[in-house]
PDB file of C-alpha atoms in Angstrom:
ATOM      1  CA  MET A 287     -13.053  -7.965  19.079  1.00 36.00           C
ATOM      2  CA  LEU A 288     -12.336  -4.567  17.614  1.00 41.00           C
ATOM      3  CA  GLU A 289     -14.941  -1.823  17.953  1.00 38.00           C
ATOM      4  CA  SER A 290     -15.488   0.790  15.291  1.00 36.00           C
ATOM      5  CA  ALA A 291     -17.166   4.159  15.974  1.00 37.00           C
ATOM      6  CA  GLY A 292     -18.566   4.436  12.493  1.00 41.00           C
ATOM      7  CA  ASN A 293     -18.213   7.311  10.098  1.00 46.00           C
ATOM      8  CA  SER A 294     -18.759  11.042  10.625  1.00 41.00           C
ATOM      9  CA  SER A 295     -22.454  10.892   9.668  1.00 39.00           C
ATOM     10  CA  ALA A 296     -23.400   8.047  12.042  1.00 40.00           C
ATOM     11  CA  SER A 297     -22.194   6.581  15.279  1.00 39.00           C
ATOM     12  CA  THR A 298     -22.658   2.835  15.286  1.00 42.00           C
ATOM     13  CA  ASN A 299     -20.934   0.120  17.278  1.00 48.00           C
ATOM     14  CA  LEU A 300     -19.424  -2.287  14.797  1.00 61.00           C
ATOM     15  CA  SER A 301     -17.280  -5.318  15.565  1.00 77.00           C
ATOM     16  CA  VAL A 302     -14.494  -6.646  13.354  1.00 82.00           C
ATOM     17  CA  SER A 303     -13.952 -10.373  13.665  1.00 79.00           C
ATOM     18  CA  ARG A 304     -10.404 -11.651  13.652  1.00 83.00           C
ATOM     19  CA  GLU A 305     -11.733 -14.906  12.098  1.00 82.00           C
ATOM     20  CA  ASN A 306     -12.143 -13.566   8.571  1.00 90.00           C
ATOM     21  CA  LEU A 307      -9.523 -10.904   8.178  1.00 96.00           C
ATOM     22  CA  PRO A 308      -8.051 -10.058   4.766  1.00 97.00           C
ATOM     23  CA  VAL A 309      -4.526 -11.316   4.600  1.00 98.00           C
ATOM     24  CA  HIS A 310      -3.463  -8.535   2.170  1.00 98.00           C
ATOM     25  CA  VAL A 311      -4.925  -5.057   2.081  1.00 98.00           C
ATOM     26  CA  GLY A 312      -3.884  -2.498  -0.481  1.00 98.00           C
ATOM     27  CA  ILE A 313      -4.686   1.197  -0.132  1.00 98.00           C
ATOM     28  CA  ILE A 314      -4.581   3.918  -2.764  1.00 98.00           C
ATOM     29  CA  MET A 315      -4.019   6.951  -0.504  1.00 98.00           C
ATOM     30  CA  ASP A 316      -5.785   9.559  -2.602  1.00 98.00           C
ATOM     31  CA  GLY A 317      -6.698  13.137  -1.654  1.00 97.00           C
ATOM     32  CA  ASN A 318      -3.670  14.772  -0.136  1.00 96.00           C
ATOM     33  CA  GLY A 319      -3.593  17.608  -2.610  1.00 96.00           C
ATOM     34  CA  ARG A 320      -7.322  18.270  -2.437  1.00 97.00           C
ATOM     35  CA  TRP A 321      -7.190  18.188   1.388  1.00 97.00           C
ATOM     36  CA  ALA A 322      -4.417  20.834   1.398  1.00 97.00           C
ATOM     37  CA  LYS A 323      -6.375  22.987  -1.112  1.00 96.00           C
ATOM     38  CA  LEU A 324      -9.498  22.955   1.160  1.00 97.00           C
ATOM     39  CA  LYS A 325      -7.340  24.024   4.038  1.00 96.00           C
ATOM     40  CA  GLY A 326      -5.744  26.808   2.018  1.00 97.00           C
ATOM     41  CA  LYS A 327      -2.362  25.156   2.154  1.00 96.00           C
ATOM     42  CA  LYS A 328       0.247  23.998  -0.341  1.00 94.00           C
ATOM     43  CA  ARG A 329      -0.227  20.491  -1.798  1.00 94.00           C
ATOM     44  CA  THR A 330       2.975  19.519   0.006  1.00 93.00           C
ATOM     45  CA  ALA A 331       1.235  20.047   3.351  1.00 96.00           C
ATOM     46  CA  GLY A 332      -1.319  17.396   2.384  1.00 96.00           C
ATOM     47  CA  HIS A 333       1.490  14.892   1.789  1.00 96.00           C
ATOM     48  CA  THR A 334       2.898  15.592   5.310  1.00 95.00           C
ATOM     49  CA  GLU A 335      -0.520  14.976   6.844  1.00 96.00           C
ATOM     50  CA  GLY A 336      -0.957  11.916   4.579  1.00 96.00           C
ATOM     51  CA  LEU A 337       2.169  10.420   6.229  1.00 96.00           C
ATOM     52  CA  GLU A 338       0.640  10.754   9.590  1.00 96.00           C
ATOM     53  CA  ALA A 339      -2.517   9.038   8.368  1.00 97.00           C
ATOM     54  CA  ALA A 340      -0.408   6.211   6.906  1.00 97.00           C
ATOM     55  CA  LYS A 341       1.198   5.575  10.285  1.00 97.00           C
ATOM     56  CA  LYS A 342      -2.178   5.427  12.031  1.00 97.00           C
ATOM     57  CA  ILE A 343      -3.477   2.877   9.550  1.00 98.00           C
ATOM     58  CA  ALA A 344      -0.323   0.817   9.651  1.00 98.00           C
ATOM     59  CA  LYS A 345      -0.634   0.604  13.449  1.00 97.00           C
ATOM     60  CA  ALA A 346      -4.330  -0.246  13.098  1.00 97.00           C
ATOM     61  CA  ALA A 347      -3.553  -3.024  10.657  1.00 97.00           C
ATOM     62  CA  SER A 348      -0.931  -4.345  12.995  1.00 97.00           C
ATOM     63  CA  ASP A 349      -3.234  -4.273  15.940  1.00 96.00           C
ATOM     64  CA  MET A 350      -5.867  -6.249  13.958  1.00 95.00           C
ATOM     65  CA  GLY A 351      -3.377  -8.878  12.847  1.00 96.00           C
ATOM     66  CA  ILE A 352      -3.474  -8.117   9.123  1.00 97.00           C
ATOM     67  CA  LYS A 353      -0.418  -9.699   7.663  1.00 98.00           C
ATOM     68  CA  TYR A 354       0.276  -7.502   4.629  1.00 98.00           C
ATOM     69  CA  LEU A 355      -0.619  -3.786   4.041  1.00 98.00           C
ATOM     70  CA  THR A 356       0.509  -2.278   0.739  1.00 98.00           C
ATOM     71  CA  LEU A 357       0.430   1.514   0.553  1.00 98.00           C
ATOM     72  CA  TYR A 358       0.647   3.277  -2.802  1.00 98.00           C
ATOM     73  CA  VAL A 359       3.203   5.989  -1.985  1.00 97.00           C
ATOM     74  CA  PHE A 360       4.558   7.137  -5.441  1.00 97.00           C
ATOM     75  CA  SER A 361       3.518   5.868  -8.832  1.00 97.00           C
ATOM     76  CA  THR A 362       5.490   5.762 -12.035  1.00 97.00           C
ATOM     77  CA  GLU A 363       3.092   8.415 -13.335  1.00 96.00           C
ATOM     78  CA  ASN A 364       3.688  10.764 -10.402  1.00 96.00           C
ATOM     79  CA  TRP A 365       6.928  11.943 -12.030  1.00 96.00           C
ATOM     80  CA  LYS A 366       4.633  14.047 -14.318  1.00 96.00           C
ATOM     81  CA  ARG A 367       3.815  16.328 -11.340  1.00 95.00           C
ATOM     82  CA  THR A 368       5.630  19.676 -10.784  1.00 94.00           C
ATOM     83  CA  GLU A 369       9.338  19.558  -9.912  1.00 95.00           C
ATOM     84  CA  GLU A 370       8.574  21.149  -6.509  1.00 94.00           C
ATOM     85  CA  GLU A 371       6.017  18.403  -5.547  1.00 95.00           C
ATOM     86  CA  VAL A 372       8.164  15.506  -6.811  1.00 96.00           C
ATOM     87  CA  GLY A 373      11.123  16.949  -4.965  1.00 95.00           C
ATOM     88  CA  TYR A 374       9.081  17.263  -1.814  1.00 95.00           C
ATOM     89  CA  LEU A 375       7.772  13.736  -2.046  1.00 95.00           C
ATOM     90  CA  MET A 376      11.260  12.300  -2.638  1.00 96.00           C
ATOM     91  CA  ASN A 377      12.597  14.181   0.366  1.00 95.00           C
ATOM     92  CA  LEU A 378       9.642  13.030   2.530  1.00 95.00           C
ATOM     93  CA  ILE A 379      10.438   9.407   1.512  1.00 95.00           C
ATOM     94  CA  LYS A 380      14.106   9.874   2.282  1.00 93.00           C
ATOM     95  CA  MET A 381      13.772  11.623   5.626  1.00 92.00           C
ATOM     96  CA  HIS A 382      11.127   9.185   6.980  1.00 93.00           C
ATOM     97  CA  LEU A 383      12.091   5.707   5.861  1.00 93.00           C
ATOM     98  CA  LYS A 384      14.806   5.031   8.401  1.00 89.00           C
ATOM     99  CA  ALA A 385      13.784   7.795  10.787  1.00 92.00           C
ATOM    100  CA  GLU A 386      10.551   5.868  11.607  1.00 95.00           C
ATOM    101  CA  PHE A 387      12.590   2.789  12.794  1.00 95.00           C
ATOM    102  CA  GLU A 388      11.357   3.200  16.410  1.00 96.00           C
ATOM    103  CA  PHE A 389       7.728   3.152  15.073  1.00 97.00           C
ATOM    104  CA  TYR A 390       8.551  -0.007  13.113  1.00 97.00           C
ATOM    105  CA  ARG A 391      10.217  -1.583  16.084  1.00 96.00           C
ATOM    106  CA  SER A 392       7.419  -0.805  18.604  1.00 97.00           C
ATOM    107  CA  ASN A 393       4.850  -2.320  16.307  1.00 97.00           C
ATOM    108  CA  ARG A 394       6.996  -5.152  14.943  1.00 97.00           C
ATOM    109  CA  LEU A 395       6.524  -3.913  11.368  1.00 98.00           C
ATOM    110  CA  ARG A 396       8.575  -5.361   8.599  1.00 98.00           C
ATOM    111  CA  VAL A 397       9.080  -2.892   5.668  1.00 98.00           C
ATOM    112  CA  LYS A 398       9.386  -3.976   2.086  1.00 98.00           C
ATOM    113  CA  VAL A 399       9.459  -1.766  -1.044  1.00 97.00           C
ATOM    114  CA  LEU A 400       7.675  -2.566  -4.253  1.00 97.00           C
ATOM    115  CA  GLY A 401       8.561  -0.894  -7.544  1.00 98.00           C
ATOM    116  CA  ASN A 402      11.470   0.101  -9.803  1.00 97.00           C
ATOM    117  CA  VAL A 403      13.899   0.942  -7.036  1.00 97.00           C
ATOM    118  CA  GLU A 404      16.696   1.328  -9.453  1.00 96.00           C
ATOM    119  CA  GLY A 405      14.841   4.307 -10.995  1.00 96.00           C
ATOM    120  CA  LEU A 406      14.964   6.272  -7.783  1.00 96.00           C
ATOM    121  CA  PRO A 407      17.766   8.557  -6.624  1.00 95.00           C
ATOM    122  CA  PRO A 408      20.812   6.663  -5.178  1.00 96.00           C
ATOM    123  CA  ASP A 409      20.350   8.165  -1.718  1.00 95.00           C
ATOM    124  CA  ILE A 410      16.792   6.927  -1.490  1.00 96.00           C
ATOM    125  CA  GLN A 411      17.828   3.507  -2.807  1.00 97.00           C
ATOM    126  CA  GLU A 412      20.218   3.261   0.007  1.00 96.00           C
ATOM    127  CA  GLU A 413      17.593   4.275   2.574  1.00 96.00           C
ATOM    128  CA  ILE A 414      15.308   1.611   1.179  1.00 97.00           C
ATOM    129  CA  HIS A 415      17.923  -1.128   1.392  1.00 97.00           C
ATOM    130  CA  GLU A 416      18.887  -0.135   5.005  1.00 96.00           C
ATOM    131  CA  THR A 417      15.298   0.024   6.139  1.00 97.00           C
ATOM    132  CA  GLU A 418      14.382  -3.400   4.673  1.00 97.00           C
ATOM    133  CA  LYS A 419      17.547  -4.861   6.285  1.00 97.00           C
ATOM    134  CA  GLU A 420      16.901  -3.308   9.719  1.00 97.00           C
ATOM    135  CA  THR A 421      13.236  -4.485   9.888  1.00 97.00           C
ATOM    136  CA  ALA A 422      13.691  -7.885   8.331  1.00 97.00           C
ATOM    137  CA  GLN A 423      13.583  -9.627  11.765  1.00 97.00           C
ATOM    138  CA  PHE A 424      10.211  -8.182  12.704  1.00 97.00           C
ATOM    139  CA  THR A 425       7.354 -10.664  12.607  1.00 95.00           C
ATOM    140  CA  GLY A 426       4.340  -8.442  12.675  1.00 96.00           C
ATOM    141  CA  THR A 427       2.517  -6.829   9.689  1.00 98.00           C
ATOM    142  CA  THR A 428       4.599  -6.442   6.557  1.00 98.00           C
ATOM    143  CA  ILE A 429       4.198  -2.846   5.374  1.00 98.00           C
ATOM    144  CA  VAL A 430       4.742  -2.831   1.621  1.00 98.00           C
ATOM    145  CA  LEU A 431       5.588   0.646   0.263  1.00 98.00           C
ATOM    146  CA  ALA A 432       4.870   0.996  -3.481  1.00 98.00           C
ATOM    147  CA  ILE A 433       7.428   3.565  -4.532  1.00 98.00           C
ATOM    148  CA  ASN A 434       8.123   4.390  -8.199  1.00 98.00           C
ATOM    149  CA  TYR A 435       5.560   1.644  -8.784  1.00 98.00           C
ATOM    150  CA  GLY A 436       3.230   0.873 -11.686  1.00 98.00           C
ATOM    151  CA  GLY A 437       1.396  -2.421 -12.218  1.00 98.00           C
ATOM    152  CA  ARG A 438       2.141  -2.540 -15.961  1.00 98.00           C
ATOM    153  CA  ASP A 439       5.823  -1.693 -15.307  1.00 98.00           C
ATOM    154  CA  GLU A 440       6.107  -4.463 -12.735  1.00 98.00           C
ATOM    155  CA  ILE A 441       4.697  -6.982 -15.262  1.00 98.00           C
ATOM    156  CA  ILE A 442       6.997  -5.799 -18.018  1.00 97.00           C
ATOM    157  CA  ARG A 443      10.029  -5.894 -15.779  1.00 97.00           C
ATOM    158  CA  GLY A 444       8.922  -9.490 -14.717  1.00 96.00           C
ATOM    159  CA  ILE A 445       8.825 -10.573 -18.386  1.00 95.00           C
ATOM    160  CA  LYS A 446      12.306  -9.076 -18.957  1.00 95.00           C
ATOM    161  CA  LYS A 447      13.625 -11.085 -16.010  1.00 95.00           C
ATOM    162  CA  ILE A 448      12.036 -14.235 -17.490  1.00 94.00           C
ATOM    163  CA  SER A 449      13.608 -13.475 -20.874  1.00 91.00           C
ATOM    164  CA  LYS A 450      17.124 -13.103 -19.335  1.00 92.00           C
ATOM    165  CA  SER A 451      16.720 -16.263 -17.328  1.00 90.00           C
ATOM    166  CA  GLY A 452      16.396 -18.311 -20.511  1.00 85.00           C
ATOM    167  CA  ILE A 453      13.678 -20.618 -19.131  1.00 86.00           C
ATOM    168  CA  SER A 454      11.044 -22.074 -21.372  1.00 85.00           C
ATOM    169  CA  LEU A 455       7.667 -20.284 -21.474  1.00 88.00           C
ATOM    170  CA  ASN A 456       5.739 -23.374 -22.720  1.00 89.00           C
ATOM    171  CA  ASN A 457       4.849 -24.766 -19.398  1.00 87.00           C
ATOM    172  CA  MET A 458       4.920 -21.556 -17.305  1.00 91.00           C
ATOM    173  CA  THR A 459       2.168 -21.265 -14.646  1.00 93.00           C
ATOM    174  CA  GLU A 460       0.764 -18.193 -12.940  1.00 94.00           C
ATOM    175  CA  LYS A 461       2.751 -19.204  -9.838  1.00 94.00           C
ATOM    176  CA  ASP A 462       5.947 -19.387 -11.924  1.00 94.00           C
ATOM    177  CA  PHE A 463       5.315 -15.911 -13.304  1.00 96.00           C
ATOM    178  CA  SER A 464       4.569 -14.477  -9.848  1.00 96.00           C
ATOM    179  CA  SER A 465       8.021 -15.522  -8.761  1.00 96.00           C
ATOM    180  CA  TYR A 466       9.535 -12.917 -11.157  1.00 97.00           C
ATOM    181  CA  LEU A 467       7.524  -9.981  -9.770  1.00 97.00           C
ATOM    182  CA  ASP A 468       9.021  -7.466  -7.335  1.00 97.00           C
ATOM    183  CA  PHE A 469       8.022  -9.199  -4.177  1.00 97.00           C
ATOM    184  CA  PRO A 470       7.206 -12.902  -4.940  1.00 96.00           C
ATOM    185  CA  GLU A 471       6.235 -13.576  -1.264  1.00 96.00           C
ATOM    186  CA  LEU A 472       3.416 -11.038  -1.483  1.00 98.00           C
ATOM    187  CA  PRO A 473       0.081 -12.901  -1.578  1.00 97.00           C
ATOM    188  CA  ASP A 474      -2.797 -11.799  -3.872  1.00 97.00           C
ATOM    189  CA  MET A 475      -4.688  -8.814  -2.547  1.00 98.00           C
ATOM    190  CA  ASP A 476      -7.909  -9.554  -0.717  1.00 98.00           C
ATOM    191  CA  LEU A 477      -9.118  -5.955  -0.288  1.00 98.00           C
ATOM    192  CA  LEU A 478      -8.308  -2.773  -2.186  1.00 98.00           C
ATOM    193  CA  ILE A 479      -9.369   0.495  -0.621  1.00 98.00           C
ATOM    194  CA  ARG A 480      -9.228   3.872  -2.385  1.00 98.00           C
ATOM    195  CA  THR A 481      -9.797   7.058  -0.561  1.00 98.00           C
ATOM    196  CA  GLY A 482     -10.621  10.452  -2.015  1.00 98.00           C
ATOM    197  CA  GLY A 483     -13.778   9.633  -3.888  1.00 97.00           C
ATOM    198  CA  GLU A 484     -12.251   8.463  -7.212  1.00 97.00           C
ATOM    199  CA  LYS A 485     -13.367   5.040  -8.493  1.00 97.00           C
ATOM    200  CA  ARG A 486     -10.415   3.546 -10.438  1.00 97.00           C
ATOM    201  CA  ILE A 487      -7.454   1.427  -9.551  1.00 97.00           C
ATOM    202  CA  SER A 488      -4.767   3.652 -11.259  1.00 97.00           C
ATOM    203  CA  ASN A 489      -2.292   0.911 -12.278  1.00 98.00           C
ATOM    204  CA  PHE A 490      -1.985  -0.390  -8.737  1.00 98.00           C
ATOM    205  CA  LEU A 491      -1.003  -4.079  -8.336  1.00 98.00           C
ATOM    206  CA  LEU A 492      -2.773  -5.233 -11.454  1.00 98.00           C
ATOM    207  CA  TRP A 493      -1.549  -8.821 -11.201  1.00 98.00           C
ATOM    208  CA  GLN A 494      -2.138  -9.164  -7.425  1.00 98.00           C
ATOM    209  CA  SER A 495      -5.625  -7.541  -7.401  1.00 97.00           C
ATOM    210  CA  SER A 496      -7.280  -9.841  -9.922  1.00 96.00           C
ATOM    211  CA  TYR A 497      -9.945 -10.973  -7.429  1.00 96.00           C
ATOM    212  CA  ALA A 498      -9.679  -8.280  -4.756  1.00 97.00           C
ATOM    213  CA  GLU A 499     -12.740  -6.795  -3.198  1.00 97.00           C
ATOM    214  CA  LEU A 500     -12.962  -3.088  -3.917  1.00 98.00           C
ATOM    215  CA  ILE A 501     -14.029  -0.303  -1.507  1.00 98.00           C
ATOM    216  CA  PHE A 502     -14.041   3.377  -2.530  1.00 98.00           C
ATOM    217  CA  CYS A 503     -14.223   5.826   0.224  1.00 97.00           C
ATOM    218  CA  ASP A 504     -15.063   9.539  -0.281  1.00 98.00           C
ATOM    219  CA  THR A 505     -12.936  10.630   2.653  1.00 98.00           C
ATOM    220  CA  LEU A 506      -9.661  12.457   1.685  1.00 98.00           C
ATOM    221  CA  TRP A 507      -6.583  10.492   2.782  1.00 98.00           C
ATOM    222  CA  PRO A 508      -5.331  12.765   5.526  1.00 98.00           C
ATOM    223  CA  ASP A 509      -8.772  12.523   7.217  1.00 98.00           C
ATOM    224  CA  TYR A 510      -8.966   8.687   6.881  1.00 98.00           C
ATOM    225  CA  SER A 511      -9.121   7.144  10.367  1.00 97.00           C
ATOM    226  CA  LYS A 512      -8.663   3.999  12.247  1.00 96.00           C
ATOM    227  CA  GLU A 513     -12.500   3.880  12.599  1.00 96.00           C
ATOM    228  CA  LEU A 514     -13.053   4.180   8.918  1.00 98.00           C
ATOM    229  CA  PHE A 515     -10.531   1.505   8.250  1.00 98.00           C
ATOM    230  CA  GLU A 516     -12.277  -0.801  10.662  1.00 96.00           C
ATOM    231  CA  GLU A 517     -15.625  -0.059   8.911  1.00 97.00           C
ATOM    232  CA  ASN A 518     -13.941  -0.985   5.552  1.00 97.00           C
ATOM    233  CA  ILE A 519     -12.657  -4.204   7.065  1.00 97.00           C
ATOM    234  CA  LEU A 520     -16.106  -5.014   8.377  1.00 96.00           C
ATOM    235  CA  GLU A 521     -17.622  -4.382   4.950  1.00 96.00           C
ATOM    236  CA  TYR A 522     -15.114  -6.888   3.463  1.00 96.00           C
ATOM    237  CA  GLN A 523     -16.107  -9.470   6.097  1.00 95.00           C
ATOM    238  CA  LYS A 524     -19.708  -9.220   5.018  1.00 93.00           C
ATOM    239  CA  ARG A 525     -18.994 -10.094   1.392  1.00 92.00           C
ATOM    240  CA  THR A 526     -19.064 -13.465  -0.195  1.00 88.00           C
ATOM    241  CA  ARG A 527     -15.991 -14.057  -2.326  1.00 86.00           C
ATOM    242  CA  LYS A 528     -16.640 -16.335  -5.338  1.00 81.00           C
ATOM    243  CA  PHE A 529     -13.432 -16.292  -7.412  1.00 80.00           C
ATOM    244  CA  GLY A 530     -15.487 -16.950 -10.604  1.00 76.00           C
ATOM    245  CA  ALA A 531     -17.366 -19.913  -9.135  1.00 71.00           C
ATOM    246  CA  VAL A 532     -21.124 -20.272  -8.453  1.00 62.00           C
ATOM    247  CA  LEU A 533     -21.818 -20.634  -4.774  1.00 63.00           C
TER     248      LEU A 533
END
C-alpha cells in the first residue's frame, strides 16, 4: 500500500490501493508562470521548477504501477506566448529529452511524444525520435509528452490521414478512428488532473478524455507533490464510474 501525507492544510494517513488504479492519467501542468511571479522570478524559472515537479510525479506514477501518464508540455496555443518564453521552452525540451535518459532507465520509463511533431524545429524532432527509440524497450510506465499538441488539431490531422488512406467512412467505428490518432496504443484517459486552480481542459486529449474523471487542484504545478498526487489517485478510487449507464 502507498501512504499519502495529505495536503498542506491537513496531515492524514491515506492509503492508495493498487487494485483500482487508473490505467491512464493525464495532467495539465498549470501554474509555472504564476509560481515564478509569486517568487519574484522570471516566468522561465517556473518552467525549470516545473520540470523537476514532472520528474517527481513520473517517478511516483511508476512506483504506483500506473501504465500511462500523459503530461501537457506545450500546446498548439502556446506559440502565442512571448518569443523569449517560447524559445526558453523549446530549449528546455531539447536539452532535457535525451539528457534524462538515466532517469528513464533507472525507472524503466518508456517515452512517447504526442502532437504535431513535424511542426517543431528539426533539432527537437531529432531529439524526440532518438528518445523514443532509446526508451522503446523499457516496460514500466509510458510517459507521454504532449508537445505542440492540441486535441482539435489531433482530430483534424487524424481525419486527413483517413482521407489520404482512401478507406470508406460508411462503416467506420470509434476504434477505427482511434487508430488514426497520434498514438493509437494510448488507452482512453481514466483521470485528468489540472493544477493551478483553473477549471477547464484547454484542448487536452479531447477524444481520449470523453469519460475521464476530473480533478482540479489549486496547487501551482512547481509545488505539486508526490503526496498530492497520491491524494488525487485516492479520490479517483473513491468514485463510481458509470460511463453513461445507471448503476
